[in-house]
PDB file of C-alpha atoms in Angstrom:
ATOM      1  CA  MET A 379     120.426 187.316  96.824  1.00 43.00           C
ATOM      2  CA  PRO A 380     122.303 190.609  96.438  1.00 51.00           C
ATOM      3  CA  SER A 381     124.970 190.843  93.764  1.00 64.00           C
ATOM      4  CA  ASP A 382     128.600 191.081  94.793  1.00 89.00           C
ATOM      5  CA  THR A 383     128.762 194.679  93.515  1.00 85.00           C
ATOM      6  CA  ARG A 384     125.626 195.613  95.446  1.00 89.00           C
ATOM      7  CA  ALA A 385     127.064 194.091  98.640  1.00 91.00           C
ATOM      8  CA  ARG A 386     130.404 195.892  98.101  1.00 92.00           C
ATOM      9  CA  ILE A 387     128.568 199.194  97.610  1.00 93.00           C
ATOM     10  CA  GLN A 388     126.644 198.626 100.851  1.00 93.00           C
ATOM     11  CA  ALA A 389     129.826 197.727 102.762  1.00 93.00           C
ATOM     12  CA  VAL A 390     131.724 200.811 101.586  1.00 94.00           C
ATOM     13  CA  ALA A 391     128.713 203.069 102.112  1.00 93.00           C
ATOM     14  CA  ARG A 392     128.171 201.693 105.635  1.00 91.00           C
ATOM     15  CA  GLU A 393     131.834 202.354 106.434  1.00 90.00           C
ATOM     16  CA  LEU A 394     131.698 205.926 105.105  1.00 91.00           C
ATOM     17  CA  PHE A 395     128.325 206.608 106.762  1.00 88.00           C
ATOM     18  CA  VAL A 396     129.771 205.521 110.125  1.00 85.00           C
ATOM     19  CA  GLU A 397     132.938 207.611 109.611  1.00 86.00           C
ATOM     20  CA  GLN A 398     131.380 210.778 108.184  1.00 85.00           C
ATOM     21  CA  GLY A 399     127.634 210.546 108.665  1.00 82.00           C
ATOM     22  CA  VAL A 400     125.002 209.925 106.031  1.00 84.00           C
ATOM     23  CA  ARG A 401     124.544 213.575 105.092  1.00 83.00           C
ATOM     24  CA  ASN A 402     128.283 214.165 104.721  1.00 86.00           C
ATOM     25  CA  THR A 403     128.821 211.198 102.426  1.00 88.00           C
ATOM     26  CA  SER A 404     128.195 211.646  98.732  1.00 88.00           C
ATOM     27  CA  LEU A 405     127.505 208.937  96.211  1.00 89.00           C
ATOM     28  CA  ARG A 406     130.608 210.227  94.400  1.00 91.00           C
ATOM     29  CA  GLN A 407     132.764 209.390  97.452  1.00 92.00           C
ATOM     30  CA  ILE A 408     131.282 205.899  97.566  1.00 93.00           C
ATOM     31  CA  SER A 409     131.794 205.277  93.847  1.00 92.00           C
ATOM     32  CA  ASP A 410     135.337 206.699  93.981  1.00 92.00           C
ATOM     33  CA  ARG A 411     136.316 204.447  96.881  1.00 93.00           C
ATOM     34  CA  LEU A 412     134.939 201.443  95.005  1.00 91.00           C
ATOM     35  CA  GLY A 413     136.544 202.438  91.726  1.00 91.00           C
ATOM     36  CA  ILE A 414     133.236 202.378  89.867  1.00 89.00           C
ATOM     37  CA  THR A 415     131.344 205.077  88.035  1.00 88.00           C
ATOM     38  CA  LYS A 416     128.507 206.966  89.641  1.00 88.00           C
ATOM     39  CA  PRO A 417     126.080 205.605  86.987  1.00 88.00           C
ATOM     40  CA  ALA A 418     127.167 202.077  87.960  1.00 87.00           C
ATOM     41  CA  LEU A 419     126.226 202.877  91.550  1.00 88.00           C
ATOM     42  CA  TYR A 420     122.868 204.246  90.379  1.00 89.00           C
ATOM     43  CA  TYR A 421     122.280 200.974  88.539  1.00 90.00           C
ATOM     44  CA  HIS A 422     122.135 199.271  91.961  1.00 91.00           C
ATOM     45  CA  PHE A 423     120.609 202.076  94.062  1.00 90.00           C
ATOM     46  CA  ALA A 424     118.287 204.792  92.777  1.00 89.00           C
ATOM     47  CA  SER A 425     119.355 207.290  95.457  1.00 86.00           C
ATOM     48  CA  ARG A 426     121.339 207.709  98.650  1.00 84.00           C
ATOM     49  CA  ASP A 427     118.094 207.188 100.592  1.00 84.00           C
ATOM     50  CA  ASP A 428     117.583 203.897  98.752  1.00 88.00           C
ATOM     51  CA  LEU A 429     121.124 202.863  99.683  1.00 90.00           C
ATOM     52  CA  VAL A 430     120.607 203.856 103.342  1.00 89.00           C
ATOM     53  CA  ARG A 431     117.339 201.889 103.476  1.00 87.00           C
ATOM     54  CA  SER A 432     119.063 198.809 102.052  1.00 91.00           C
ATOM     55  CA  ILE A 433     121.705 199.015 104.783  1.00 91.00           C
ATOM     56  CA  VAL A 434     119.224 199.550 107.630  1.00 88.00           C
ATOM     57  CA  GLN A 435     116.594 197.042 106.415  1.00 89.00           C
ATOM     58  CA  PRO A 436     118.362 193.917 107.777  1.00 93.00           C
ATOM     59  CA  LEU A 437     118.390 195.541 111.243  1.00 89.00           C
ATOM     60  CA  ILE A 438     114.666 196.220 110.939  1.00 88.00           C
ATOM     61  CA  ASP A 439     113.949 192.712 109.672  1.00 92.00           C
ATOM     62  CA  ASP A 440     115.963 191.034 112.435  1.00 93.00           C
ATOM     63  CA  HIS A 441     114.354 193.143 115.178  1.00 90.00           C
ATOM     64  CA  ASP A 442     110.887 192.457 113.794  1.00 89.00           C
ATOM     65  CA  LYS A 443     111.622 188.731 113.581  1.00 93.00           C
ATOM     66  CA  PHE A 444     113.122 188.673 117.072  1.00 90.00           C
ATOM     67  CA  VAL A 445     110.148 190.290 118.779  1.00 87.00           C
ATOM     68  CA  THR A 446     107.480 188.452 116.789  1.00 89.00           C
ATOM     69  CA  THR A 447     108.868 184.916 116.820  1.00 91.00           C
ATOM     70  CA  ARG A 448     110.244 184.672 120.350  1.00 87.00           C
ATOM     71  CA  ALA A 449     108.189 183.030 123.017  1.00 84.00           C
ATOM     72  CA  PRO A 450     108.581 184.061 126.640  1.00 83.00           C
ATOM     73  CA  GLY A 451     111.227 181.984 128.330  1.00 82.00           C
ATOM     74  CA  ASP A 452     114.441 182.255 130.288  1.00 87.00           C
ATOM     75  CA  PRO A 453     115.108 186.020 130.581  1.00 87.00           C
ATOM     76  CA  ARG A 454     118.894 185.589 130.634  1.00 89.00           C
ATOM     77  CA  GLU A 455     118.773 183.546 127.431  1.00 91.00           C
ATOM     78  CA  LEU A 456     116.584 186.202 125.831  1.00 90.00           C
ATOM     79  CA  LEU A 457     119.057 188.939 126.861  1.00 91.00           C
ATOM     80  CA  ASP A 458     121.933 186.849 125.539  1.00 91.00           C
ATOM     81  CA  ASP A 459     120.241 186.271 122.177  1.00 92.00           C
ATOM     82  CA  TYR A 460     119.119 189.894 121.956  1.00 90.00           C
ATOM     83  CA  PHE A 461     122.653 191.145 122.527  1.00 92.00           C
ATOM     84  CA  GLU A 462     123.986 188.871 119.785  1.00 93.00           C
ATOM     85  CA  MET A 463     121.343 190.187 117.408  1.00 92.00           C
ATOM     86  CA  ILE A 464     122.099 193.858 118.080  1.00 91.00           C
ATOM     87  CA  TRP A 465     125.838 193.137 117.980  1.00 93.00           C
ATOM     88  CA  ARG A 466     125.492 191.840 114.404  1.00 93.00           C
ATOM     89  CA  HIS A 467     124.053 195.226 113.490  1.00 91.00           C
ATOM     90  CA  ARG A 468     126.337 197.405 115.596  1.00 90.00           C
ATOM     91  CA  GLN A 469     127.745 199.351 112.634  1.00 87.00           C
ATOM     92  CA  VAL A 470     124.234 200.189 111.463  1.00 88.00           C
ATOM     93  CA  LEU A 471     123.288 201.199 115.012  1.00 86.00           C
ATOM     94  CA  VAL A 472     126.336 203.485 115.144  1.00 82.00           C
ATOM     95  CA  MET A 473     125.332 204.953 111.787  1.00 82.00           C
ATOM     96  CA  VAL A 474     121.726 205.525 112.858  1.00 81.00           C
ATOM     97  CA  ILE A 475     122.615 207.023 116.243  1.00 78.00           C
ATOM     98  CA  ARG A 476     125.223 209.351 114.793  1.00 74.00           C
ATOM     99  CA  GLU A 477     122.771 210.467 112.145  1.00 72.00           C
ATOM    100  CA  LEU A 478     119.505 210.764 114.031  1.00 68.00           C
ATOM    101  CA  ALA A 479     117.793 212.174 110.950  1.00 63.00           C
ATOM    102  CA  THR A 480     118.008 208.608 109.622  1.00 62.00           C
ATOM    103  CA  LEU A 481     115.547 207.602 112.333  1.00 56.00           C
ATOM    104  CA  GLY A 482     113.011 210.049 110.974  1.00 64.00           C
ATOM    105  CA  GLN A 483     113.610 209.237 107.324  1.00 63.00           C
ATOM    106  CA  LEU A 484     113.082 205.542 107.873  1.00 64.00           C
ATOM    107  CA  GLU A 485     110.441 205.951 110.593  1.00 69.00           C
ATOM    108  CA  LEU A 486     112.668 203.928 112.898  1.00 70.00           C
ATOM    109  CA  ALA A 487     111.908 205.705 116.169  1.00 70.00           C
ATOM    110  CA  ASP A 488     108.367 204.326 116.472  1.00 75.00           C
ATOM    111  CA  ARG A 489     109.573 200.877 115.449  1.00 77.00           C
ATOM    112  CA  MET A 490     112.355 200.941 118.022  1.00 77.00           C
ATOM    113  CA  PHE A 491     109.921 201.824 120.817  1.00 78.00           C
ATOM    114  CA  ASP A 492     107.595 199.033 119.632  1.00 82.00           C
ATOM    115  CA  TRP A 493     110.472 196.523 119.620  1.00 83.00           C
ATOM    116  CA  ARG A 494     111.409 197.541 123.148  1.00 82.00           C
ATOM    117  CA  ARG A 495     107.793 197.167 124.388  1.00 83.00           C
ATOM    118  CA  ARG A 496     107.628 193.695 122.853  1.00 84.00           C
ATOM    119  CA  LEU A 497     110.948 192.687 124.381  1.00 84.00           C
ATOM    120  CA  VAL A 498     109.793 193.915 127.783  1.00 83.00           C
ATOM    121  CA  ALA A 499     106.635 191.816 127.441  1.00 84.00           C
ATOM    122  CA  LEU A 500     108.793 188.793 126.587  1.00 82.00           C
ATOM    123  CA  LEU A 501     110.861 189.408 129.702  1.00 82.00           C
ATOM    124  CA  PHE A 502     108.042 190.135 132.177  1.00 80.00           C
ATOM    125  CA  GLY A 503     104.739 189.264 130.564  1.00 79.00           C
ATOM    126  CA  ALA A 504     101.840 191.591 129.884  1.00 76.00           C
ATOM    127  CA  ASP A 505     101.155 193.047 133.332  1.00 83.00           C
ATOM    128  CA  LEU A 506     104.133 195.167 134.276  1.00 81.00           C
ATOM    129  CA  THR A 507     104.815 197.427 137.179  1.00 86.00           C
ATOM    130  CA  GLN A 508     106.291 200.847 136.521  1.00 87.00           C
ATOM    131  CA  GLU A 509     109.519 199.653 138.148  1.00 86.00           C
ATOM    132  CA  GLN A 510     109.756 196.692 135.756  1.00 85.00           C
ATOM    133  CA  ARG A 511     109.231 198.983 132.750  1.00 84.00           C
ATOM    134  CA  ILE A 512     111.956 201.355 133.938  1.00 86.00           C
ATOM    135  CA  ARG A 513     114.377 198.513 134.691  1.00 86.00           C
ATOM    136  CA  ALA A 514     113.743 196.987 131.267  1.00 86.00           C
ATOM    137  CA  THR A 515     114.307 200.342 129.550  1.00 85.00           C
ATOM    138  CA  VAL A 516     117.630 200.747 131.349  1.00 86.00           C
ATOM    139  CA  ALA A 517     118.668 197.155 130.626  1.00 89.00           C
ATOM    140  CA  LEU A 518     117.772 197.045 126.933  1.00 87.00           C
ATOM    141  CA  GLY A 519     118.922 200.581 126.229  1.00 87.00           C
ATOM    142  CA  GLY A 520     122.202 199.893 127.994  1.00 89.00           C
ATOM    143  CA  MET A 521     122.787 196.790 125.899  1.00 89.00           C
ATOM    144  CA  SER A 522     122.179 198.766 122.709  1.00 87.00           C
ATOM    145  CA  ASP A 523     124.503 201.510 123.937  1.00 88.00           C
ATOM    146  CA  CYS A 524     127.226 198.928 124.608  1.00 90.00           C
ATOM    147  CA  ALA A 525     126.909 197.578 121.064  1.00 88.00           C
ATOM    148  CA  VAL A 526     127.416 201.137 119.773  1.00 84.00           C
ATOM    149  CA  GLU A 527     130.022 202.395 122.248  1.00 87.00           C
ATOM    150  CA  TYR A 528     132.214 199.296 122.069  1.00 92.00           C
ATOM    151  CA  ALA A 529     131.546 198.328 118.444  1.00 85.00           C
ATOM    152  CA  ASP A 530     135.277 198.008 117.731  1.00 87.00           C
ATOM    153  CA  LEU A 531     135.902 195.467 120.499  1.00 92.00           C
ATOM    154  CA  PRO A 532     135.425 191.717 120.123  1.00 94.00           C
ATOM    155  CA  ILE A 533     131.996 190.513 121.224  1.00 93.00           C
ATOM    156  CA  GLU A 534     133.657 188.246 123.811  1.00 94.00           C
ATOM    157  CA  GLU A 535     134.889 191.354 125.653  1.00 94.00           C
ATOM    158  CA  VAL A 536     131.549 193.149 125.632  1.00 94.00           C
ATOM    159  CA  LYS A 537     128.717 190.631 125.728  1.00 94.00           C
ATOM    160  CA  PRO A 538     129.332 188.967 129.129  1.00 95.00           C
ATOM    161  CA  THR A 539     129.447 192.254 131.004  1.00 93.00           C
ATOM    162  CA  ALA A 540     126.614 193.853 129.023  1.00 93.00           C
ATOM    163  CA  VAL A 541     124.288 190.886 129.530  1.00 93.00           C
ATOM    164  CA  GLN A 542     125.230 190.555 133.208  1.00 93.00           C
ATOM    165  CA  ALA A 543     124.611 194.257 133.801  1.00 92.00           C
ATOM    166  CA  ALA A 544     121.265 194.069 131.980  1.00 91.00           C
ATOM    167  CA  ALA A 545     120.248 191.043 134.049  1.00 91.00           C
ATOM    168  CA  ALA A 546     121.199 192.930 137.230  1.00 91.00           C
ATOM    169  CA  ALA A 547     119.184 195.977 136.115  1.00 88.00           C
ATOM    170  CA  LEU A 548     116.223 193.655 135.613  1.00 86.00           C
ATOM    171  CA  GLY A 549     116.715 192.153 139.053  1.00 84.00           C
ATOM    172  CA  LEU A 550     117.479 188.688 137.638  1.00 84.00           C
TER     173      LEU A 550
END
C-alpha cells in the first residue's frame, strides 16, 4: 500500500501534469507545492519518469484487467462498466492525451490498440465485419473522448449520454 506522502506526491503531480503537461512540470514545482524537499520527493520516486509511470500504471492495470477478465455478455452493460472504468482514470487520460510523448515513453499506444481490439471482441465476438470494427472504434473512442473532454463534470451528466451514443454507434 502506498504511503500517504507517496499518494500526496502522485496527486499533486497528476494535477500539475494535467495543468501544465509532463514536460513543463519540474520535480521542484511538485516538491514546492507539497512543502517538501526535492530529496524527500526523490526518496519516493527516482525520477520524473518513475513518478509518471506510477500515476499511469493503475490505468494500465485496470484496462488489462477489464479486457482479460470480462466474458462476453450484454453489450450495454459492458459499455456501462467500461465507461465507469475510464471515468475513474479521466485525469490520467487527460494527462496522457495532452502529453502524447507519454504514450511513447510508456509504450501505451500499442497497449491501447490491444485493449480496444479485445473490447471489440467482447462486444461482437471474434468474427467481425469491417462495419462492426469501425462502429466499435467510433463508440469506444468517443467514450474515451467524453471522459477527457468532460472530465470536470459529474459522471451522472456524462455517462448516460456517452453510453447511449456508443450503443447507438454500435447499432444496439
